[in-house]
Tab-separated table of C-alpha atoms in Angstrom:
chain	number	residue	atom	x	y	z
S	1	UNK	CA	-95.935	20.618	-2.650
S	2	UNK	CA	-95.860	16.945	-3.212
S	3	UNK	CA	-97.733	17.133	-6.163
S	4	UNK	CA	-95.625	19.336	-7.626
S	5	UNK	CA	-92.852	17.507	-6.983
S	6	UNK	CA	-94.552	14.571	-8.409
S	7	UNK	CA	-95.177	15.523	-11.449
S	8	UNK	CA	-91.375	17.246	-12.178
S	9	UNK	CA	-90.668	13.328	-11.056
S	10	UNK	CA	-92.759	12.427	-13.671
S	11	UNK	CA	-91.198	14.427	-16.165
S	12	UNK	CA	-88.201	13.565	-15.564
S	13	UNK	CA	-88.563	10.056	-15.653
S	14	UNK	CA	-90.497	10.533	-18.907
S	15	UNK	CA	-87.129	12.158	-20.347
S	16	UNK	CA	-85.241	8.875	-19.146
S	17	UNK	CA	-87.470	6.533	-20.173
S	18	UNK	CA	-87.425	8.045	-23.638
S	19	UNK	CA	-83.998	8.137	-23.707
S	20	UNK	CA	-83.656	4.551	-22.455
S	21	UNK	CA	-85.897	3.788	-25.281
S	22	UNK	CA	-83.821	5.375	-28.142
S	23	UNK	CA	-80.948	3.801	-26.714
S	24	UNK	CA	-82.235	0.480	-27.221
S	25	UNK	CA	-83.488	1.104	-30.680
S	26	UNK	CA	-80.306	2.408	-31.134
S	27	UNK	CA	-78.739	-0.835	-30.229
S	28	UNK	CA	-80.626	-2.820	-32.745
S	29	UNK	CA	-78.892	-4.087	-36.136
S	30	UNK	CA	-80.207	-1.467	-38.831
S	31	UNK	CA	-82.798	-3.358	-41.405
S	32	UNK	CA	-80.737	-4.338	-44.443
S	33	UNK	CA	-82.328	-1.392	-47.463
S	34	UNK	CA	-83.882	-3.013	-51.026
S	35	UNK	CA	-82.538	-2.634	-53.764
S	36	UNK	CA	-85.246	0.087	-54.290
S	37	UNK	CA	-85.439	2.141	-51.203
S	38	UNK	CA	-83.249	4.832	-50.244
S	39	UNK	CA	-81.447	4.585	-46.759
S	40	UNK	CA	-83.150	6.505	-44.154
S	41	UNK	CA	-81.365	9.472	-42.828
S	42	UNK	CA	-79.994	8.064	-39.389
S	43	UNK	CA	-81.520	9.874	-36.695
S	44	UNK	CA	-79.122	11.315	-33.542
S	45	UNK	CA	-78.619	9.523	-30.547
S	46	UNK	CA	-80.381	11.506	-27.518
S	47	UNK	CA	-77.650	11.468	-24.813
S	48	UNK	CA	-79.003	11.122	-21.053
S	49	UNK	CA	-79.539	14.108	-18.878
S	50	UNK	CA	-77.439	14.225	-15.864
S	51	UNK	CA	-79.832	15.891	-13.027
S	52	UNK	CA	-77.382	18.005	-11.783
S	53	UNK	CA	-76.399	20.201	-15.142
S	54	UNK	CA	-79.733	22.107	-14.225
S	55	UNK	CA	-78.000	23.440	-10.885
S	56	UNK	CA	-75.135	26.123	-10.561
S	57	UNK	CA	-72.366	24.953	-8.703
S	58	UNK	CA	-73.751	27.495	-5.751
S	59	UNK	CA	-76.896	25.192	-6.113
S	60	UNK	CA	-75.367	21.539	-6.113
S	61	UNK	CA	-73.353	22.974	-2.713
S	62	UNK	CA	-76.316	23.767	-1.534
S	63	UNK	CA	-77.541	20.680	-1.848
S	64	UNK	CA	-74.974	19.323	0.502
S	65	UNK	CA	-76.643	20.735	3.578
S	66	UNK	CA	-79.535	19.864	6.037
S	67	UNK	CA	-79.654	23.393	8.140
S	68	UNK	CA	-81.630	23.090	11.481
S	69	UNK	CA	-83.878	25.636	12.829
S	70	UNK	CA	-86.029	25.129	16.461
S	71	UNK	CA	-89.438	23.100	17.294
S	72	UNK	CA	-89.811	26.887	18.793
S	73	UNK	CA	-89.802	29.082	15.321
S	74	UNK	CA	-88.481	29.556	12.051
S	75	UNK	CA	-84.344	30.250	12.271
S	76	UNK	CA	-83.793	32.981	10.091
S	77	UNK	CA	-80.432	31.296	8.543
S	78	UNK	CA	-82.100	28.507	7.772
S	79	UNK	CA	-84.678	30.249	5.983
S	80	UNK	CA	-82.704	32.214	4.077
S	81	UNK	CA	-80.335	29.265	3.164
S	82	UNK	CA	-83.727	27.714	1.650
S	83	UNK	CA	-84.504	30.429	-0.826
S	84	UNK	CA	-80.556	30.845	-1.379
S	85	UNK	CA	-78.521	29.565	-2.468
S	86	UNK	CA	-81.058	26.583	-1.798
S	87	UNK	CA	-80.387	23.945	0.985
S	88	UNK	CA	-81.050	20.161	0.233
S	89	UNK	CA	-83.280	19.974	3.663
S	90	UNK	CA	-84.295	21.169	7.217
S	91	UNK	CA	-84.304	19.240	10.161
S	92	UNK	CA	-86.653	20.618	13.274
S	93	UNK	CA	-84.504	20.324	16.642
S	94	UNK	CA	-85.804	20.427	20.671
S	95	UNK	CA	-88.745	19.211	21.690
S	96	UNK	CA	-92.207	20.726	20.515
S	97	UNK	CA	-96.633	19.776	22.063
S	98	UNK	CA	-97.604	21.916	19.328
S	99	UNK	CA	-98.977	18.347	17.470
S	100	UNK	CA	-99.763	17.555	13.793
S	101	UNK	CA	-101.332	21.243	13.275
S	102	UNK	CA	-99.118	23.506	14.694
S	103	UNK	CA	-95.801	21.568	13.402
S	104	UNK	CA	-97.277	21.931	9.549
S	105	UNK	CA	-97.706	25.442	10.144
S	106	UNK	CA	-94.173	25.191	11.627
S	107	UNK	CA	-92.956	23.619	8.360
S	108	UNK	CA	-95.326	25.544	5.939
S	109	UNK	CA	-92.830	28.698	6.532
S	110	UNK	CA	-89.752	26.917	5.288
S	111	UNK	CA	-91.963	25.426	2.176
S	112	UNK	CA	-93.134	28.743	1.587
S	113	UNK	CA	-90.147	30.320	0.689
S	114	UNK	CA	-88.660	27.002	-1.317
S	115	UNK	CA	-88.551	27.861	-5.014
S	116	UNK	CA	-91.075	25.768	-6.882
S	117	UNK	CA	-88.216	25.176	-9.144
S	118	UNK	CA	-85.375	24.223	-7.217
S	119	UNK	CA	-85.083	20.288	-6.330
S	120	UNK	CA	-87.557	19.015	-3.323
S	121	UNK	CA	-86.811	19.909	0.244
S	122	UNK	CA	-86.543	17.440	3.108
S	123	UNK	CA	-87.772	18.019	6.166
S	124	UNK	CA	-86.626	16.095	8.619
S	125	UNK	CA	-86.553	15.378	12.723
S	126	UNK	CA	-85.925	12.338	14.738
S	127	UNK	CA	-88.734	10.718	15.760
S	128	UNK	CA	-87.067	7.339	17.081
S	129	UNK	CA	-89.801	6.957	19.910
S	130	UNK	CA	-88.657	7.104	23.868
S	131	UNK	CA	-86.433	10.045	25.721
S	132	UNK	CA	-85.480	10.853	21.751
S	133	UNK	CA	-88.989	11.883	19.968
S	134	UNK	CA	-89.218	15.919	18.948
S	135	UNK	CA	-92.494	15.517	17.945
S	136	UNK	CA	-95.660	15.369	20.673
S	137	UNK	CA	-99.517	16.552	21.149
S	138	UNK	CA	-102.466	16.060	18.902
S	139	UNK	CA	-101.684	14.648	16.656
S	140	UNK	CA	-98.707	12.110	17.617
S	141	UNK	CA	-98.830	9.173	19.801
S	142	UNK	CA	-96.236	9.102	22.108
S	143	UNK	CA	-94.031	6.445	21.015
S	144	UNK	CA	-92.229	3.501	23.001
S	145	UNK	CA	-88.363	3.054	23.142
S	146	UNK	CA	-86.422	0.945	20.732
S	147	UNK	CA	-86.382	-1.873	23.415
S	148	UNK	CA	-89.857	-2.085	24.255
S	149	UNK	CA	-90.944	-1.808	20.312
S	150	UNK	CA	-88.516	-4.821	20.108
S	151	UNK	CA	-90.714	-6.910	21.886
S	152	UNK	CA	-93.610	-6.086	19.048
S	153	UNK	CA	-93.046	-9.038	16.327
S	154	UNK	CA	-91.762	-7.874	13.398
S	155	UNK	CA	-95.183	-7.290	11.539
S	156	UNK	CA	-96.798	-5.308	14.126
S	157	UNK	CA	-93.807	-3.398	14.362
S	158	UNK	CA	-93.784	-2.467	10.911
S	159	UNK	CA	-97.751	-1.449	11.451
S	160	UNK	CA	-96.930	0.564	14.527
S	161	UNK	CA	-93.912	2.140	12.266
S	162	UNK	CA	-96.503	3.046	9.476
S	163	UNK	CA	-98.872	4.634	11.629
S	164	UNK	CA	-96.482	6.430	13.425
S	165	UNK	CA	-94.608	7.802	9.787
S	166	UNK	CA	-98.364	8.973	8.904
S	167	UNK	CA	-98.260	11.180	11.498
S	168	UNK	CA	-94.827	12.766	11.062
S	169	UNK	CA	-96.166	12.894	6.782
S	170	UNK	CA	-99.674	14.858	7.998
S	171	UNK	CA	-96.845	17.360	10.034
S	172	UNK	CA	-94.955	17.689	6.522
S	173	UNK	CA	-92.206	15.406	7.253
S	174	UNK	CA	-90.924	13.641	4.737
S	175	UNK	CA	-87.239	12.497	6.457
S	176	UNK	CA	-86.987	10.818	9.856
S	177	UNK	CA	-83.536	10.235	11.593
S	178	UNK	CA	-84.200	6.460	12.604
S	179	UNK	CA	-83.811	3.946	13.342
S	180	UNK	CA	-80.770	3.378	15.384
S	181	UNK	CA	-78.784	0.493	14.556
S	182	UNK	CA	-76.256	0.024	17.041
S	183	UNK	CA	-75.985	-3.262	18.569
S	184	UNK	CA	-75.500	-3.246	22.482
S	185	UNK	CA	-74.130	-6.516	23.385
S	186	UNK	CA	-75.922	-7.154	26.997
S	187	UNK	CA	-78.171	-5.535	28.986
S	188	UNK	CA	-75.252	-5.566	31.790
S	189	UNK	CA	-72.886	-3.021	28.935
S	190	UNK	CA	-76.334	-0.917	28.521
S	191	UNK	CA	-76.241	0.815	31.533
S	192	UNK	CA	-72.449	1.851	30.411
S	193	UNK	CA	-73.606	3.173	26.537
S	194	UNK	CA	-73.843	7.021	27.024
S	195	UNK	CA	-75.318	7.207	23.406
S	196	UNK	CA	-77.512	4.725	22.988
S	197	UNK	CA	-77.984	2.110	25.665
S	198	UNK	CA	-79.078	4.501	28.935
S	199	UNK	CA	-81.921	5.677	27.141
S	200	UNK	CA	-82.606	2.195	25.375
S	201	UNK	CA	-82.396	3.615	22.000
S	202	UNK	CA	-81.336	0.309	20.733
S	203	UNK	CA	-83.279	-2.801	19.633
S	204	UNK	CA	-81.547	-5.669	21.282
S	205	UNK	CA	-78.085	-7.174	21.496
S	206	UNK	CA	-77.232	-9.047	18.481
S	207	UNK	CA	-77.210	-8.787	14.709
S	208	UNK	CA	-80.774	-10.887	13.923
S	209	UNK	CA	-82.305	-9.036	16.120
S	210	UNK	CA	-81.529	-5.205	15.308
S	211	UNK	CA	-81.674	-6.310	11.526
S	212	UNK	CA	-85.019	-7.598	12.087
S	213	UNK	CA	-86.419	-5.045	14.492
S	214	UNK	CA	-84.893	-2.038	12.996
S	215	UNK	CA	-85.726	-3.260	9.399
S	216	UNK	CA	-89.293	-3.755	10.291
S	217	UNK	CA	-89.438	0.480	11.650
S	218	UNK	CA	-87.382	1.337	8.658
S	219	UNK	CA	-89.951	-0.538	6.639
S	220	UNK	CA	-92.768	1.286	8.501
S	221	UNK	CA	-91.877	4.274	7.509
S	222	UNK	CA	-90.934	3.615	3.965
S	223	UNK	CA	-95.179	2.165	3.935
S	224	UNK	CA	-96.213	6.066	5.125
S	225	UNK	CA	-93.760	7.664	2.640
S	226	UNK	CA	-91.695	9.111	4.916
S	227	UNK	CA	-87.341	8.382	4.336
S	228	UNK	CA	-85.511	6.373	7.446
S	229	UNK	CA	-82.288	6.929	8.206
S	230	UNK	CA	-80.189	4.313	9.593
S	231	UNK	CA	-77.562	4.931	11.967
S	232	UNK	CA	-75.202	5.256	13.205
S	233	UNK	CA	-72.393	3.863	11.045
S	234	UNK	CA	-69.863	1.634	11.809
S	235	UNK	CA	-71.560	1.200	15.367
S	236	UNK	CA	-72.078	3.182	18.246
S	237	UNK	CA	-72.963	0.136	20.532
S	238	UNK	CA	-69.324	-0.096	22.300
S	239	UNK	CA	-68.564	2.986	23.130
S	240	UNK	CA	-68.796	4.531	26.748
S	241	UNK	CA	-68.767	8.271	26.069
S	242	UNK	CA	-71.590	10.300	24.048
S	243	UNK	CA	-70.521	12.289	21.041
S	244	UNK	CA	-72.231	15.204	21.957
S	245	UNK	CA	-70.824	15.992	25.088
S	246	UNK	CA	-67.259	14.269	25.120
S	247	UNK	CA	-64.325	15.171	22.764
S	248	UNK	CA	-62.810	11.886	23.130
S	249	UNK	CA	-65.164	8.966	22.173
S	250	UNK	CA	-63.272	6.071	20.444
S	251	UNK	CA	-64.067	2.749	19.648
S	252	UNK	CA	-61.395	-0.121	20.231
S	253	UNK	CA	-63.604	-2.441	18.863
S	254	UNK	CA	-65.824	-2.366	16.120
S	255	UNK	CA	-64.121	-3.680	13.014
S	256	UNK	CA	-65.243	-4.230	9.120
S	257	UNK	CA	-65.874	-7.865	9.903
S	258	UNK	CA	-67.729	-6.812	13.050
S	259	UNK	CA	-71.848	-7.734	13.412
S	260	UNK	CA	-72.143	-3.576	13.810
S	261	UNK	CA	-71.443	-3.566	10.252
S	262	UNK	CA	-72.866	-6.345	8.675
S	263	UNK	CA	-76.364	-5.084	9.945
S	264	UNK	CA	-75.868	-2.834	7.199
S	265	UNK	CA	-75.620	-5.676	4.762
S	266	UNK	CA	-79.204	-6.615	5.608
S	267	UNK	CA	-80.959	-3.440	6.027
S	268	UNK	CA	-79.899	-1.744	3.260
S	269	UNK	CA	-80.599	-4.401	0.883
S	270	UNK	CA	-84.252	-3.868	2.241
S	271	UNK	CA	-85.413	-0.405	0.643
S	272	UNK	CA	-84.552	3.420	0.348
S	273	UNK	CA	-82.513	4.544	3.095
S	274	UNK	CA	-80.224	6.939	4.162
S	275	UNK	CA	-76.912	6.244	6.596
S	276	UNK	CA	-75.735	8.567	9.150
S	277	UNK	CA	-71.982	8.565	9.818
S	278	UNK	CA	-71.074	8.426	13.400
S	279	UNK	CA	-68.288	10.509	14.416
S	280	UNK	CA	-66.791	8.878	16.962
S	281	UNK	CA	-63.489	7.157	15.862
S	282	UNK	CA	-62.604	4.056	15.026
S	283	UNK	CA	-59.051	2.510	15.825
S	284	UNK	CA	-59.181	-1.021	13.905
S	285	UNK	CA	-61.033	0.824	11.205
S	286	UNK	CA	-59.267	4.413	11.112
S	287	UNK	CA	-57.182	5.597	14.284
S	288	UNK	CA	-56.623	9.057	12.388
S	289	UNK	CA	-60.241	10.546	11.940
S	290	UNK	CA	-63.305	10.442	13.121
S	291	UNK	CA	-65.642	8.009	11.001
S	292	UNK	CA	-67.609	11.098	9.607
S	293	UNK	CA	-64.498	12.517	7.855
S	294	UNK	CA	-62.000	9.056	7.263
S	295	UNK	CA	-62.757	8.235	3.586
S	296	UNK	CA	-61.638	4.418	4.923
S	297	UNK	CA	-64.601	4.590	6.576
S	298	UNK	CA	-67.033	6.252	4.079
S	299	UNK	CA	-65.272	5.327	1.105
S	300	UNK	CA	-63.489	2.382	2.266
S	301	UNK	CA	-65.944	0.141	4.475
S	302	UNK	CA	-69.321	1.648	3.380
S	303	UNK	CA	-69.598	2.714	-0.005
S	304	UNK	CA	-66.693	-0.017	-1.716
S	305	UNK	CA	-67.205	-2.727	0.581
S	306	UNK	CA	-70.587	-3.289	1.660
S	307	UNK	CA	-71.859	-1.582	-1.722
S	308	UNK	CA	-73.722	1.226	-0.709
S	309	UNK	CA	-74.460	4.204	-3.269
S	310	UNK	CA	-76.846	5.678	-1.813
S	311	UNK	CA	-76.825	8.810	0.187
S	312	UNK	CA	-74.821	9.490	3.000
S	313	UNK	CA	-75.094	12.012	5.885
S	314	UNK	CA	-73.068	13.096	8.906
S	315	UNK	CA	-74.287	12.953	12.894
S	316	UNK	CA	-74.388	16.859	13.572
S	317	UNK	CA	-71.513	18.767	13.023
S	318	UNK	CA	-72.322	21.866	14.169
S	319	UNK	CA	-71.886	21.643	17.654
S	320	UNK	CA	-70.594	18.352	19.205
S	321	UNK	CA	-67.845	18.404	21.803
S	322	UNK	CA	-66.220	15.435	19.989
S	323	UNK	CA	-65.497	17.482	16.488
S	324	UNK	CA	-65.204	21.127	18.348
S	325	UNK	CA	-61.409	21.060	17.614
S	326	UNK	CA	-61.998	21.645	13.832
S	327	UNK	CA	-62.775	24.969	12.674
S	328	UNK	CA	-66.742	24.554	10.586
S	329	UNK	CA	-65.179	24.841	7.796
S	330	UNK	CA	-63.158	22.476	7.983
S	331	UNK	CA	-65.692	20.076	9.401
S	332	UNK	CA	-67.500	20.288	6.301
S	333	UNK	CA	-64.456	19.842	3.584
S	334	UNK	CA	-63.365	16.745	5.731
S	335	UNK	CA	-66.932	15.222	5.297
S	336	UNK	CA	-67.320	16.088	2.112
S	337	UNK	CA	-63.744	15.078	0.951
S	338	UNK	CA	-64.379	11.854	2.777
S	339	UNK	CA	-67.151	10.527	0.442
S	340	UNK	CA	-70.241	12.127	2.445
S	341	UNK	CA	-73.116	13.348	0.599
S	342	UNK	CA	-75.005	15.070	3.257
S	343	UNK	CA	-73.897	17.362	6.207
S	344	UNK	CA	-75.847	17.847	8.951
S	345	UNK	CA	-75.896	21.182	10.965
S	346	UNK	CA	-78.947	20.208	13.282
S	347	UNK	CA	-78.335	21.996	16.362
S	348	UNK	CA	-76.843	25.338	15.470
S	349	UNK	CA	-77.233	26.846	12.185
S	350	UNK	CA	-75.276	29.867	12.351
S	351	UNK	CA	-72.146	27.684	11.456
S	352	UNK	CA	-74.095	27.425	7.794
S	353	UNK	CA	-72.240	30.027	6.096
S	354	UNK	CA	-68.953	28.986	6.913
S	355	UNK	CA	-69.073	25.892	6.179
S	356	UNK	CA	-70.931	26.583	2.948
S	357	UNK	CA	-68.729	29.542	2.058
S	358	UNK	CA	-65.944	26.688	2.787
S	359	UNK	CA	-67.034	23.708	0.599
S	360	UNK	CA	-67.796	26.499	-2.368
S	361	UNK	CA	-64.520	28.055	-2.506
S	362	UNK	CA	-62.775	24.738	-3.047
S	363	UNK	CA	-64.866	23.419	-4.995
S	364	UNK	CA	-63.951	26.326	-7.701
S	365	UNK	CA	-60.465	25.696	-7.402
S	366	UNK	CA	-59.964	22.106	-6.948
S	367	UNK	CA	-61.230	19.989	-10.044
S	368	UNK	CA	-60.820	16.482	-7.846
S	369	UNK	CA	-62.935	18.140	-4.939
S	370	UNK	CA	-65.810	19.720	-7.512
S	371	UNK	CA	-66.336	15.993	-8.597
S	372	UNK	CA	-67.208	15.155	-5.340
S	373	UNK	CA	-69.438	17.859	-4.576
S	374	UNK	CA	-71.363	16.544	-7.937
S	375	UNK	CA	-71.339	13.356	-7.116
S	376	UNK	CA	-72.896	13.783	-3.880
S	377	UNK	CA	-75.344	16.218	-5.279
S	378	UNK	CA	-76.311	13.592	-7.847
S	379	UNK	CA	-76.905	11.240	-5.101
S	380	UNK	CA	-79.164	13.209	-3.107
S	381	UNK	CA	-81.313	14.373	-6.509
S	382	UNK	CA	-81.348	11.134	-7.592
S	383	UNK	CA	-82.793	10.172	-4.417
S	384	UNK	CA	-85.489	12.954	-4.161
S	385	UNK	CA	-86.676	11.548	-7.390
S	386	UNK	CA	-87.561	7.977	-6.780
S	387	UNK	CA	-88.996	8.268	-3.173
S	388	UNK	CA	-91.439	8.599	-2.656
């Protein structure tokens, strides 16, 4: 599989590069003729390919999506949402023993049905280490919390990271939801984090140290070709209630000068990554939305102010408590309308088709909306193509 996809990588930055290289020539003054010799014929100007024109629009929706299916067996949605209309990844939810062997095999099903011509799929799970780490048995080590990998300096860590990402790449994982980067401000407010600081998912309790910590993991994991995901943006470090379970999580906090956001300043500058949205909200950012659908947020803060163009992905939106009062489908148009690339349905994929159905329909109808879906798609296959 990841030869194949190597080599249409190839290809297609063979077709750049030549481009690139005619435009350049292109760009040169033209050689003044003798009197003698007859002008050339002028040759015409390749223009560059645009990724996505080799996609439907069914496809580029698609795209959009990272469908999850159970540690236990292949969800049937999901694997139909591979081969059709053609999902940009899969993301393996619970908790599995079955080790490096019997998680490949797990995977193999969903690559087995991927079309060896439709753009790569990512397979994802977290894997941060501690209470939150699907993955276990021969195979993978069991793997410390945040906190106590904090203590590691920042070389070993990155070691440790590596060696742990070969595992989850020998599995056929490609995408791993971590690390966190939520800064915790004591050990005293921990114990009051429902997200992130009762099961020490975090790396310490100031800015140096999660960029430092956290960069060193992500960097681990970039070394055994396998994608980090940092998360979980603006900050999830001062909040009391956990997304999942409560409907009413907001932060009174975190603002865009805040140390929860500048983190991202630093470990994004670092190397391929993607950011998860948090969907709690945010009332000196955006009191109206949660962060995973408030283009102030997406748009705003991450994407026009810090920089980022990379790819951007929700927390799951298929079944948290906190975003149960939107219908799916509208989940997914508020996401996508917000600037979001990537929505993830990780713990209940039967919500696929409406929100799919959804983010299709208006993207035939409304011209401003289609350009978003294309630019997200572009994003993601741009992505696909450079890492590994």
């Amino acid at each position: 599989m990841r030869i194949a996809r190597r080599m249409r990588v190839a290809a297609a930055l063979a077709a750049v590069l030549g481009v690139a290289l005619a435009g350049c020539a292109a760009e040169r003054p033209a050689p003044v003729p003798s009197p003698t010799a007859a002008s050339p014929t002028p040759s015409p100007t390749p223009t560059a390919v645009d990724p996505i024109d080799a996609l439907t629009l069914e496809q580029r929706v698609g795209q959009l999506f990272m469908v999850g299916t159970s540690v236990d067996g292949a969800d049937p949605t999901t694997l139909a949402a591979i081969a059709d209309p053609g999902i940009g990844g899969i993301f393996l939810h619970g908790r599995s023993t079955a080790g490096t062997a019997g998680t490949a095999a797990l995977v193999a099903q969903f690559t087995a049905v991927h079309p060896a011509s439709a753009p790569h799929l990512w397979v994802a799970t977290d894997q941060e280490g501690g209470d939150v780490q699907v993955l276990a048995g021969d195979g993978f080590e069991q793997m410390p919390t945040a906190l106590t990998s904090a203590q590691r300096d920042d070389a070993t860590l990155r070691t440790d990271a590596a060696r742990w990402g070969s595992q989850l790449a020998a599995a056929g994982i490609d995408m791993n939801l971590a690390p966190v980067a939520d800064i915790i401000t004591s050990p005293e407010t921990s114990r009051l984090n429902q997200p992130i600081g009762i099961y020490n998912r975090h790396y310490g309790y100031d800015e140096a140290t999660i960029a430092g910590k956290a960069g060193a993991f992500a960097q681990g994991m970039r070394d055994a070709g396998i994608l980090p995901t940092i998360k979980h943006f603006p900050g999830l470090g001062r909040v009391t209630g956990n997304t999942d379970y409560a409907s009413d999580v907001v932060d009174t906090e975190v603002g865009a000068d805040a140390p929860d956001v500048a983190v991202y300043r630093t470990l994004l500058a670092e190397g391929p990554s993607v950011v998860m949205m948090a969907t709690a909200v945010y009332e000196r950012i955006d009191p109206t939305a949660p962060a995973a659908f408030s283009a102030p947020v997406v748009t705003g803060l991450l994407r026009e102010d810090l920089g980022f163009d990379g790819v951007v992905m929700t927390d799951d939106l298929s079944a948290p408590a906190q975003v149960e009062k939107w219908a799916p489908a509208d989940r997914a148009l508020l996401a996508v309308d917000a600037g979001v690339d990537l929505l993830l349905l990780s713990a209940d994929a039967s919500v696929f088709p409406e929100m799919y159905g959804a983010v299709l329909d208006r993207a035939r109808t409304d011209p401003d909306f289609a350009d978003k879906v294309d630019d997200a798609a572009r994003r993601i296959l741009a992505l696909k193509a450079s890492f590994p």
